[in-house]
CSV table of C-alpha atoms in Angstrom, one decimal:
chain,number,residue,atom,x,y,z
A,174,UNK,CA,19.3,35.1,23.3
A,175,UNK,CA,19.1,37.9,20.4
A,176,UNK,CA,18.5,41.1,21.2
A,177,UNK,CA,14.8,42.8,18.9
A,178,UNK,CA,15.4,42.4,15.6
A,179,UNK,CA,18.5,40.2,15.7
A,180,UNK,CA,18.3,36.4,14.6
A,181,UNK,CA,20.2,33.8,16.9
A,182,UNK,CA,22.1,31.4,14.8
A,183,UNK,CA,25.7,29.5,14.7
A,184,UNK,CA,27.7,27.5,12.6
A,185,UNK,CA,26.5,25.1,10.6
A,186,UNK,CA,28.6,21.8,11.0
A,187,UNK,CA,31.3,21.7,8.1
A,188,UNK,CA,29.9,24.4,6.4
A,189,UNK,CA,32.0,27.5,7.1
A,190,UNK,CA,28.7,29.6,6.7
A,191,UNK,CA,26.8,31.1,9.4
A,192,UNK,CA,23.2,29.8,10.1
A,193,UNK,CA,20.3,32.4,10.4
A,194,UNK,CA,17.0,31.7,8.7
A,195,UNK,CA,13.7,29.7,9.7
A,196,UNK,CA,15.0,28.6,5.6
A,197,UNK,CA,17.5,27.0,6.8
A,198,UNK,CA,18.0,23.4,6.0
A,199,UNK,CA,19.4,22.9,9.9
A,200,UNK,CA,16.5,24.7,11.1
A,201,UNK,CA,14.0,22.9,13.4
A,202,UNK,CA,11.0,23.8,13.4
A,203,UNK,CA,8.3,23.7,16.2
A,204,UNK,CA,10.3,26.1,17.9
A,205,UNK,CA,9.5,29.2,16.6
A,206,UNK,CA,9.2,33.1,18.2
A,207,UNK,CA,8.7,32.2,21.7
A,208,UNK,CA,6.3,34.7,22.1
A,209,UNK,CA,8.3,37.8,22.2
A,210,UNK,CA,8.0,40.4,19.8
A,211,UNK,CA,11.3,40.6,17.2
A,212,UNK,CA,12.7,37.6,19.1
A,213,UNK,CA,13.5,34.2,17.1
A,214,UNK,CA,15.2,31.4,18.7
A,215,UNK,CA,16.3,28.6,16.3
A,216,UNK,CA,17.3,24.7,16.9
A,217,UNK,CA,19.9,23.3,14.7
A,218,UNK,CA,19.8,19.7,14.0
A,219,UNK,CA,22.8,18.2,14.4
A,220,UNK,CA,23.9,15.3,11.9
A,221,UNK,CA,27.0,12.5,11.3
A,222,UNK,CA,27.8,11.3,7.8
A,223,UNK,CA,29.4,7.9,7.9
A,224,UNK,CA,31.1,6.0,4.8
A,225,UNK,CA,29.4,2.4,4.4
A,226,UNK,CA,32.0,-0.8,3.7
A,227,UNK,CA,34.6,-0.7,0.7
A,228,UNK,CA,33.0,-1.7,-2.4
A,229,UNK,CA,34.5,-3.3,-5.0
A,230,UNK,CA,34.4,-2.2,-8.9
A,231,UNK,CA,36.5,-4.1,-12.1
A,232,UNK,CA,37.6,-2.2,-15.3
A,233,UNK,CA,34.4,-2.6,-17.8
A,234,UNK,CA,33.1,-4.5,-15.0
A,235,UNK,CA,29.2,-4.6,-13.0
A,236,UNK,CA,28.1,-1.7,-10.7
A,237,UNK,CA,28.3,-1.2,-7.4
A,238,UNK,CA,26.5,1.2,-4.9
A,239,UNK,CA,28.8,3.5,-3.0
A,240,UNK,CA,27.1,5.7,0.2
A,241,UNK,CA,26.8,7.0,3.4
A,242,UNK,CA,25.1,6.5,6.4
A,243,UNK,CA,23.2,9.5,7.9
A,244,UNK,CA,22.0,9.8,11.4
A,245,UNK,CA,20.7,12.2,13.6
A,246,UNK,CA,18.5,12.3,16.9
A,247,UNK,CA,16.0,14.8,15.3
A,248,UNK,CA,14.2,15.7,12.2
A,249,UNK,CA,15.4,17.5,9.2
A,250,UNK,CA,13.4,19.1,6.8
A,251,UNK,CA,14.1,17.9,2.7
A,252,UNK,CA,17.7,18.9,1.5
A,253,UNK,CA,20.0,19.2,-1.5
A,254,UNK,CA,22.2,16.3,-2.1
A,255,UNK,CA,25.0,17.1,-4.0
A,256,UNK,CA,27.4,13.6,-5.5
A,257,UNK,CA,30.6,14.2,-7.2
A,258,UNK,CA,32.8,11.8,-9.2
A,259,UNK,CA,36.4,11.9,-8.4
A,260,UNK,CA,38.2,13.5,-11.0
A,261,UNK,CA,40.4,11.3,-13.3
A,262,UNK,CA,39.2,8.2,-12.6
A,263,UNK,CA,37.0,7.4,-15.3
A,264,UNK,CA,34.0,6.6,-13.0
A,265,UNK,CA,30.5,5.9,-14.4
A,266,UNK,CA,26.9,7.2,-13.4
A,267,UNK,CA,25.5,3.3,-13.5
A,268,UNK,CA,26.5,0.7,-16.0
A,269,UNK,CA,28.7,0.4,-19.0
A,270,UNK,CA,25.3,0.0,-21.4
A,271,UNK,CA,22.9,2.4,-19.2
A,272,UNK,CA,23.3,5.6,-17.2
A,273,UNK,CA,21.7,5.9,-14.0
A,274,UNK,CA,20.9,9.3,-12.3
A,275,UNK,CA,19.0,8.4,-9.0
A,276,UNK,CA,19.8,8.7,-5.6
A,277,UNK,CA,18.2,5.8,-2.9
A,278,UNK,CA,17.3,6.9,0.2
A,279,UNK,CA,16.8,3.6,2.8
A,280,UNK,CA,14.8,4.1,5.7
A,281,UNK,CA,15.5,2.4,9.0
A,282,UNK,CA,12.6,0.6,8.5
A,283,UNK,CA,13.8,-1.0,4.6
A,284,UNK,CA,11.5,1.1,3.0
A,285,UNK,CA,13.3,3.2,-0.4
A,286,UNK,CA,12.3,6.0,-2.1
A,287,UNK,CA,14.6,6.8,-5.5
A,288,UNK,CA,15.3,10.4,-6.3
A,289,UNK,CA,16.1,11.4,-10.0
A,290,UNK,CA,19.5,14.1,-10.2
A,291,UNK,CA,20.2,16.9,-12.6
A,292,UNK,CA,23.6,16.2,-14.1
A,293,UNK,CA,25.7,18.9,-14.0
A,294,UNK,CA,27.5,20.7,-17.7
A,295,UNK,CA,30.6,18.6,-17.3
A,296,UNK,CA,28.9,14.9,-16.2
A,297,UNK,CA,30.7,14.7,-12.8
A,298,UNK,CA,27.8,16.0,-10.3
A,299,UNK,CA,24.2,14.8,-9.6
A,300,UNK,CA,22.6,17.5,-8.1
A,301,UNK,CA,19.4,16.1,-5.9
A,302,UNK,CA,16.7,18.3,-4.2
A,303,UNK,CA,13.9,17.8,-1.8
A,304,UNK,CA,15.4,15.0,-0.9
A,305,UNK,CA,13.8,13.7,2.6
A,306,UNK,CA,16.7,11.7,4.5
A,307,UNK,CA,13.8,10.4,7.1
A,308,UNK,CA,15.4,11.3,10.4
A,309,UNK,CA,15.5,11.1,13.5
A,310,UNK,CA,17.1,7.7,13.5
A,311,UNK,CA,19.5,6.6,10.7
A,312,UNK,CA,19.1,6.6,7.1
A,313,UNK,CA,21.0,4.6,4.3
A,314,UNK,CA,21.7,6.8,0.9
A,315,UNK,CA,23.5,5.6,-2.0
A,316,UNK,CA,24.1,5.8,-5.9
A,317,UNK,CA,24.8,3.5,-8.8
A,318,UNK,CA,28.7,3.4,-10.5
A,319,UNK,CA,31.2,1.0,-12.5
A,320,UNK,CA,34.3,1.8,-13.9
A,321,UNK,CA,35.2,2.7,-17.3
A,322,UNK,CA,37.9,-0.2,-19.2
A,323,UNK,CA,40.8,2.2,-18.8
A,324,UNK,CA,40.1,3.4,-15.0
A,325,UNK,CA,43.1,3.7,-12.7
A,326,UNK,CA,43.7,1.1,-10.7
A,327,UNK,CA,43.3,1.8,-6.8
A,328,UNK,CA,41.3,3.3,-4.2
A,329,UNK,CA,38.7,6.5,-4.8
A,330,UNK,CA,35.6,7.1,-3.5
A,331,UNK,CA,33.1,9.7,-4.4
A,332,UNK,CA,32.1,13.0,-2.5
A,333,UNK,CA,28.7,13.7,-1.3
A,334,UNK,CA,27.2,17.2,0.0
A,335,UNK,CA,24.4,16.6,2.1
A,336,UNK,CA,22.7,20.2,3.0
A,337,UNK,CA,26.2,21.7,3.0
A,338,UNK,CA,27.9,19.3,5.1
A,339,UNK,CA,30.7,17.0,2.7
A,340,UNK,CA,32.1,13.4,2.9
A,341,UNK,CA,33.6,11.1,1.1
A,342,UNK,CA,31.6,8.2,0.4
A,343,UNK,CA,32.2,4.2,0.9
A,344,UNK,CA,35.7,3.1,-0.3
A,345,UNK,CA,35.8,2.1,-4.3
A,346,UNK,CA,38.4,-0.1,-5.1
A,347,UNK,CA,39.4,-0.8,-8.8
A,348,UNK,CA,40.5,-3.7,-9.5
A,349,UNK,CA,41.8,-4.8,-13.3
A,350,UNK,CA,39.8,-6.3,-15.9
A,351,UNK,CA,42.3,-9.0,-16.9
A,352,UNK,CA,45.2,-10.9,-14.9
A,353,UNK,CA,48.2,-12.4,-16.8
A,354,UNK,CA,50.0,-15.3,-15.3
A,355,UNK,CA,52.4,-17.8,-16.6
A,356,UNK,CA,50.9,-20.6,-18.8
A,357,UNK,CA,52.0,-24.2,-17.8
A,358,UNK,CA,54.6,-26.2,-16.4
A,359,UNK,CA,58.2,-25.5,-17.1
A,360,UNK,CA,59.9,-27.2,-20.4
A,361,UNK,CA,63.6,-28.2,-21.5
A,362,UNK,CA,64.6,-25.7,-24.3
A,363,UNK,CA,68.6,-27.5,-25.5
A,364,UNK,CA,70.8,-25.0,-27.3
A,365,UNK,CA,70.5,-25.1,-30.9
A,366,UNK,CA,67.5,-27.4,-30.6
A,367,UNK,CA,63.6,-27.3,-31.8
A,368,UNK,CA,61.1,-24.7,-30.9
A,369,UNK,CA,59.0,-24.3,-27.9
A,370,UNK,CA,56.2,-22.5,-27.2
A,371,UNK,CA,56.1,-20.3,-24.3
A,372,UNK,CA,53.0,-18.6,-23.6
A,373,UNK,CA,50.7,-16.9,-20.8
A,374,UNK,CA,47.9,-17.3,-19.0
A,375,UNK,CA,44.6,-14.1,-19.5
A,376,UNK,CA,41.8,-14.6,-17.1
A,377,UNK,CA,38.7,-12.3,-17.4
A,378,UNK,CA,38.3,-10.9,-13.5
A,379,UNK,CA,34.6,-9.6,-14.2
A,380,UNK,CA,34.1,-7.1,-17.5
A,381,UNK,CA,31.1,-7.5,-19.2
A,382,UNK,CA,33.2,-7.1,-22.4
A,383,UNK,CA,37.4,-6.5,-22.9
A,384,UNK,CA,38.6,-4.4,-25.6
A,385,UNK,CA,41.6,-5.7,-28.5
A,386,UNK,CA,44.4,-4.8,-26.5
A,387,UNK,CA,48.2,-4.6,-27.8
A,388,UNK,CA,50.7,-7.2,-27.2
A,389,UNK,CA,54.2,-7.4,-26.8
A,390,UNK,CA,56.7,-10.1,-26.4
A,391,UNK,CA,60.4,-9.8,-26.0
A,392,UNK,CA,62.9,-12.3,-26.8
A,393,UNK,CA,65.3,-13.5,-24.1
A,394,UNK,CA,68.9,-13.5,-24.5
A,395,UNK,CA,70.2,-16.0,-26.8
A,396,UNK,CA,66.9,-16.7,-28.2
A,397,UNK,CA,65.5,-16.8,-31.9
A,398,UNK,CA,62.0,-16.3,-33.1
A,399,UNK,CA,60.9,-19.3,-34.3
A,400,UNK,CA,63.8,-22.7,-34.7
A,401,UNK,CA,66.8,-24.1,-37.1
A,402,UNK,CA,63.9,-24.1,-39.8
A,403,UNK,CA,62.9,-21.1,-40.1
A,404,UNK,CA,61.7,-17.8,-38.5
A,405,UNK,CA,58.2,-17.5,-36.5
A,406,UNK,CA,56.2,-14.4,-36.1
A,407,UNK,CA,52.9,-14.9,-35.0
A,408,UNK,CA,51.2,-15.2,-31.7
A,409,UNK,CA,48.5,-17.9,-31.6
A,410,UNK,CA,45.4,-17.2,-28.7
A,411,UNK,CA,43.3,-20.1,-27.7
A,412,UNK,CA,40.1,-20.3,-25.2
A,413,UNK,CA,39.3,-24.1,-26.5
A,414,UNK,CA,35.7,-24.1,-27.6
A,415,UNK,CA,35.2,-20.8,-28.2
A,416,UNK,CA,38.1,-20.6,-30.8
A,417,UNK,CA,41.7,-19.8,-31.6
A,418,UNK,CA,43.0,-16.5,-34.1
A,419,UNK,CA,46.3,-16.6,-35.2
A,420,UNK,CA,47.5,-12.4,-35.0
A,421,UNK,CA,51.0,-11.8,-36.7
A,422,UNK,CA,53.5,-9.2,-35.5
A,423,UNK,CA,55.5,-6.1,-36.7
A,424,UNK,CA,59.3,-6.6,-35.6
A,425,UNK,CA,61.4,-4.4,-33.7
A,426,UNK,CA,64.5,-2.4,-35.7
A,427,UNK,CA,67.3,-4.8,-33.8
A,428,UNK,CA,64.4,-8.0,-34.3
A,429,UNK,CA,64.4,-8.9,-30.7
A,430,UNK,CA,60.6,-7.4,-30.3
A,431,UNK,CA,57.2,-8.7,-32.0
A,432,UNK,CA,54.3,-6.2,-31.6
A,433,UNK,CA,50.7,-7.3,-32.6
A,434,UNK,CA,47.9,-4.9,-32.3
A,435,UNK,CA,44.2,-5.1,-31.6
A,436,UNK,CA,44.4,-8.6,-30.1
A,437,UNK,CA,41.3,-10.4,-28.8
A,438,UNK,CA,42.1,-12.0,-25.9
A,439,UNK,CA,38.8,-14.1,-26.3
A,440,UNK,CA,37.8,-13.5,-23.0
A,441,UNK,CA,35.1,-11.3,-22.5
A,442,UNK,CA,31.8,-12.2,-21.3
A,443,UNK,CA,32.3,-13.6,-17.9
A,444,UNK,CA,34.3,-13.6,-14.3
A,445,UNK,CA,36.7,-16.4,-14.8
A,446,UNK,CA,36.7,-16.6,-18.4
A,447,UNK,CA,40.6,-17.5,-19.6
A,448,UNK,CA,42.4,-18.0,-22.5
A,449,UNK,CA,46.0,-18.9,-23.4
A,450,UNK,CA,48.5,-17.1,-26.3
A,451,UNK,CA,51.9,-17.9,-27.1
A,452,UNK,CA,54.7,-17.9,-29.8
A,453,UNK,CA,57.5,-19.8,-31.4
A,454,UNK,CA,61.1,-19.5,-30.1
A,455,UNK,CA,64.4,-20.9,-29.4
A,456,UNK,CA,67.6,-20.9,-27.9
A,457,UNK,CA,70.7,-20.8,-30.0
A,458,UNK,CA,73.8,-22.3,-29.8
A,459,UNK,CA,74.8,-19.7,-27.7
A,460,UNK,CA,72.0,-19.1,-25.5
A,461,UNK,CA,73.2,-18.9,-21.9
A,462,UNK,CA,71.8,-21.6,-19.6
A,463,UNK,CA,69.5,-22.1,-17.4
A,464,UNK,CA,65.9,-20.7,-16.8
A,465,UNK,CA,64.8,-18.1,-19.6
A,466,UNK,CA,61.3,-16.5,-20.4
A,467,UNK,CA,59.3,-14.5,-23.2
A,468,UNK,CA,58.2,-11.5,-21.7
A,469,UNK,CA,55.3,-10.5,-22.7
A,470,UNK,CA,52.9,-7.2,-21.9
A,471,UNK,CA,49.1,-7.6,-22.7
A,472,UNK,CA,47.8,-3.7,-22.9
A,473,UNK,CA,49.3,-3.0,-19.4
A,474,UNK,CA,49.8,-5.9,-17.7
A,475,UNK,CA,53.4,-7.7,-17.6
A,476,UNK,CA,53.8,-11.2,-17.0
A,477,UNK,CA,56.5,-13.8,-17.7
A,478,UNK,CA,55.5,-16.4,-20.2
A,479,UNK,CA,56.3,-20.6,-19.2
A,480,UNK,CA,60.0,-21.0,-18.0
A,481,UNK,CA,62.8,-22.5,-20.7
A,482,UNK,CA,64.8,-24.3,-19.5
A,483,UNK,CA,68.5,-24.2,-22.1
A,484,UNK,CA,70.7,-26.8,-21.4
């Protein structure tokens, strides 16, 4: 108990800052003076911020709503609800096409109520205020992010301050836009002989859209661009129906590189979407034998093209 003119308080959970004032977020009220002159006695409500499930977002991909879980066995009056972005990670405040500022609040019961943020001077922190988190019981709260086309791949999460206490939110996991794989079945490549067409495999894992992206294929030992005819220096990308472009490359100083730049990969749209690219090549006379491949690096992504077989 305080002595006259002394307020009783104590640390606020994860704060660091003493507690003291009937203006106190943590204060409780119903308690009040106690009936004695210069007295006050104060009740702190105690609260747990728990992450939700990992959530799931794709480079230049659809949204998803990382939070936390807030529960307490009393009331709390409205707080400030602070979110940060992590820094570096190209995160988005809602979609690629529309920016979205609000904080959900979820009631035990289902019912929401939507709370509109003050970005802060940089664009990494919604600031939220008045914000009534509904307790006692537990309370759902959450926000709307995707990740930019050239996020870092990986785990992040954001950082929520809820009246001074901090967490880091549900688990984000960024997966890429775009796998590359090896396109088709294995072919017979004979020293000296015509040229194949090795190639790979781009599947679209979820962006709404996919930027040109460089490519780069490498010639294996013993290989020529192109055959005994003549030299070959294009790469050719096909999705079927929805058309074929033909790019052609800039050689490397010692010829044993093709770059081509600003390549549509012809796969944006959808999850799933794919599309297949290749290029001309052979093995010489003296191309060592056995199982060769192009390899060939879309934007970031390295993948082995279809396996040559040089006998």
């Amino acid at each position: 108990m305080a002595g006259p003119g002394v307020t009783s308080g104590r640390t606020l959970p994860g704060t660091g800052t003493q507690a003291g004032g009937k203006g106190d977020p943590a204060y409780q009220a119903g308690v009040g003076d106690a009936n004695r002159h210069g007295q006050v006695v104060l009740q702190w409500t105690e609260f747990t911020l728990t992450p939700g499930s990992d959530k799931q977002l794709t480079q230049g991909g659809a949204e998803a709503f990382p939070g936390l879980r807030v529960a307490s066995t009393d009331g709390l009056e409205p707080v400030t609800v602070t979110v940060t972005l992590p820094a570096g990670r190209r995160l988005l405040w809602g979609t690629q096409a529309q920016a979205d500022y609000q904080l959900t609040v979820q009631r035990s019961d289902g019912a929401q109520t939507a709370y509109v943020g003050a970005l802060s001077g940089d664009g990494d922190a919604l600031t939220f205020t008045d914000v009534d988190l509904h307790l006692p019981g537990t309370t759902t709260i959450w926000v709307c992010v995707s990740a930019d086309h050239d996020a870092p791949l990986g785990p992040t999460a954001l950082t929520f301050d809820v009246a001074g206490k901090k967490s880091h939110s549900t688990r984000i996991l960024v997966k890429p836009a775009i796998t590359v794989s090896a396109s088709g079945t294995p072919v017979l490549a004979p020293r000296g002989g015509e040229r194949t067409y090795p190639g790979v495999k781009v599947r679209n894992n979820g962006a709404a859209t996919i930027p040109p992206l460089t490519v780069v294929a490498t010639l294996p030992s013993g290989f020529r661009w192109g055959g005994p005819d003549g030299p070959d220096h294009q790469l050719t990308v096909s999705a079927g129906d929805r058309g074929t472009a033909v790019h052609t490359g800039v050689f490397s100083a010692d010829e044993t590189v093709l770059t081509f730049p600003d390549v549509d990969l012809l796969v944006g749209g959808a999850a799933g979407t794919e599309s297949i690219m290749w290029v001309g090549v052979s093995p010489t006379e003296h191309a060592p034998t056995g199982a060769a491949t192009v390899a060939f690096t879309v934007g970031d992504h390295v993948s082995p093209s279809t396996t040559m077989n040089v006998t």
